């Protein structure tokens, strides 16, 4: 089914406002979830609304942001999210990183004590929309074992890099395991089996039941040591560098008894400080042309740039409405009853 | 066989000096190749000496560096390598990046018109040795097709991130294909077959003959779209951002009729500008402990941090000498005769 975009936005905003959140902050969280669903990343869309609400209700995420700045140098800044919503702290920090880059060429903001901030590309795209390159990394609760290990010690840390082009930006948005936790949750919510390559149960045995992966199981890293290595460096650039939590210090987002302290790394590069913008845009055009017009393998009709398919989905979904599984639709309407706001 | 470290260093330096290169520059190139062989990355070790020599002889790499600085902002700088040796331009640029970071928290240096600069970890480690985090990326001649393509359009671009710890730094040093081109060259030089997953011949058919991959073949990306996406972003952060060459503009290093214009991205983060160094070092210790002491899978005796095995090899090889295949030993002695320097 497809839900009208304004309807779901109003519903989402009303849920947060009901919990005492200022409208402006509610809008940011809604905007990030909307962007995820529009881009077809349903694992990070309105599917997450009930858990955000529950965490706010339990005081694990603040219903009013209290963001403070610490330790700034010319081109770097540490932001303390003080357990505000990750989307609110994340947007604040990325905008700071863009400002610093405008001034000095490069801007690095390390965020600590934040929360789950939704799709990473939301933040890197803020830079790309301003003729800049954005590099954004977050840590999350540990989900992957080390190479040779069977205990979850490292997060399936997402990395996004966005670079502007004359048309749509080129956007990489990836995590390092074979799948995203959100996809497992999505399959569980829809009573669907999952491919056995996605993860193993608590005993280390591959399973096609999403439930078993969520309860103590784990996901394996892309590319073996390379994926694990990237995940470790992501953990250092986020939790360690910001002075926040990392690895086993971070409980699951679905453990509703404990606060999470999530860290983000937000780097912006102001392109025009390095080369003239027109040179950059003509070079990017040339690179896109090299790639998109390269010889295709048999049976392939089009070669896509990183992020291109997501922009196509976004355009399509803006017209058709937000695609939603029945099961999620029902969960959101149950939430409406609980919070006494108008349902979908 | 094992070659004495001083002997191979003298030999390598003498080759470059014979070509009119200043001793200081010869030393840098030798140092980077030595580091590769010590760390067990033989694909980037003295195996590359003959091709560097040939490119210098043909004027494709300058025998005397002419490095100039362009477009600097507070925290960023463009360095023009003017076709100097990649190692010389690379070390110069990384040291600049470290200086800028010391001043401003973050330092970004984009290098254009450089050459093949050896192992990427050599440069990121320069930052780690100074209590900083180094992120280094290079582009190289295209070796991988796009997802759905069969034409080589994107380089097997190496990425290295190094972070200091109280003991050895944690170092990621990876490229994005299933193997490194140097490993293919290594196998070819030793008349060894290669695994069929490493690449395909010019017709797109998987092959176990290294020769066929070198002559028009290609390597496939790690993790499919993720590896390809990372390689594209690496190309943007190097060739596009520096105003240098990228993708199909770059000929192979083994095409000895054409200059290469290689670009590097060198970012340094001064940790102490974000958090106190003692906090950082105690957090890194904690992270290492979480990972190394996590439960091991059956049959596994030790879990290693990224880069740890390479440091063990380095220690070992410093005592035993540089491991070298007979075939490479013979090639280097032929080079000695050609250049009229003392052989190995």
XYZ file of C-alpha atoms in Angstrom, chain A residues 103-232:
130
model
C 35.416 29.259 6.490
C 38.500 27.035 6.429
C 38.267 24.525 3.576
C 37.591 21.514 5.787
C 35.278 21.090 8.771
C 35.263 18.130 11.142
C 32.603 17.702 13.808
C 32.759 14.732 16.189
C 29.463 14.063 17.960
C 29.148 12.058 21.182
C 26.188 11.042 23.359
C 23.859 11.105 20.380
C 21.293 8.480 19.358
C 20.401 6.491 16.243
C 20.254 9.159 13.519
C 18.547 7.322 10.628
C 20.042 7.136 7.146
C 23.603 8.412 7.001
C 23.116 9.830 3.497
C 20.704 12.428 4.901
C 23.668 14.237 6.463
C 26.262 13.796 3.703
C 23.649 15.138 1.250
C 23.348 18.346 3.284
C 26.957 19.055 2.237
C 26.422 18.013 -1.394
C 23.458 20.393 -1.619
C 25.902 23.220 -0.862
C 28.615 22.432 -3.446
C 30.591 20.452 -0.887
C 31.655 16.858 -0.312
C 30.291 15.292 2.870
C 31.753 12.245 4.628
C 29.619 10.922 7.483
C 30.163 7.888 9.695
C 28.249 6.645 12.732
C 28.812 3.872 15.169
C 25.987 1.634 16.367
C 25.631 -1.200 18.852
C 28.055 -4.088 18.113
C 26.673 -6.549 15.580
C 29.702 -8.173 13.969
C 32.398 -10.432 15.355
C 36.101 -9.869 14.722
C 37.777 -12.021 12.077
C 38.184 -15.294 13.959
C 35.759 -14.254 16.700
C 32.218 -15.284 17.520
C 31.246 -12.471 19.889
C 29.673 -9.255 18.620
C 32.315 -6.572 19.180
C 31.986 -4.098 16.364
C 29.078 -2.130 14.961
C 27.714 -2.480 11.481
C 28.888 1.110 11.226
C 27.401 3.048 8.304
C 29.555 5.235 6.056
C 28.190 7.762 3.594
C 30.048 9.962 1.129
C 28.139 12.415 -1.053
C 29.621 14.500 -3.854
C 27.610 17.044 -5.870
C 27.223 16.896 -9.636
C 25.348 19.155 -12.088
C 22.449 16.706 -11.881
C 21.896 14.539 -8.803
C 24.733 14.076 -6.281
C 26.761 10.863 -6.327
C 26.024 9.177 -3.004
C 27.532 6.162 -1.329
C 25.632 4.973 1.745
C 26.761 1.613 3.030
C 27.245 -0.465 6.120
C 29.862 -3.159 6.400
C 27.965 -6.330 7.105
C 26.282 -8.391 4.424
C 22.999 -6.720 5.298
C 21.544 -3.949 7.465
C 19.968 -4.705 10.839
C 16.963 -2.723 9.662
C 16.441 -5.205 6.828
C 16.350 -8.033 9.341
C 13.785 -6.108 11.389
C 11.811 -5.418 8.225
C 11.713 -9.139 7.384
C 10.804 -10.052 10.934
C 7.975 -7.501 10.927
C 6.636 -9.082 7.753
C 7.169 -12.694 8.848
C 9.603 -13.217 6.012
C 12.591 -15.589 5.960
C 16.015 -14.120 5.235
C 18.993 -15.411 3.194
C 21.356 -17.508 5.298
C 24.327 -15.310 4.341
C 22.920 -12.459 6.416
C 23.847 -13.786 9.806
C 24.061 -16.517 12.394
C 22.214 -17.313 15.589
C 23.672 -17.068 19.103
C 25.460 -20.392 18.604
C 27.177 -19.178 15.445
C 24.978 -21.215 13.101
C 23.659 -19.543 9.905
C 19.911 -19.025 10.084
C 17.087 -17.837 7.839
C 14.966 -16.701 10.803
C 15.330 -12.960 11.475
C 14.196 -13.430 15.099
C 17.240 -15.593 15.856
C 19.664 -12.997 14.518
C 18.053 -10.290 16.637
C 18.245 -12.391 19.796
C 21.959 -12.690 20.292
C 22.908 -13.521 16.724
C 25.295 -11.605 14.515
C 25.994 -10.550 10.957
C 29.129 -11.271 8.996
C 31.314 -8.579 7.484
C 31.544 -7.767 3.780
C 34.832 -8.791 2.258
C 36.172 -10.444 5.402
C 39.142 -8.552 6.869
C 38.498 -5.503 4.667
C 34.946 -5.008 5.943
C 36.001 -5.726 9.509
C 38.960 -3.326 9.186
C 36.776 -0.539 7.845
C 34.291 -1.116 10.669
C 37.085 -0.884 13.266
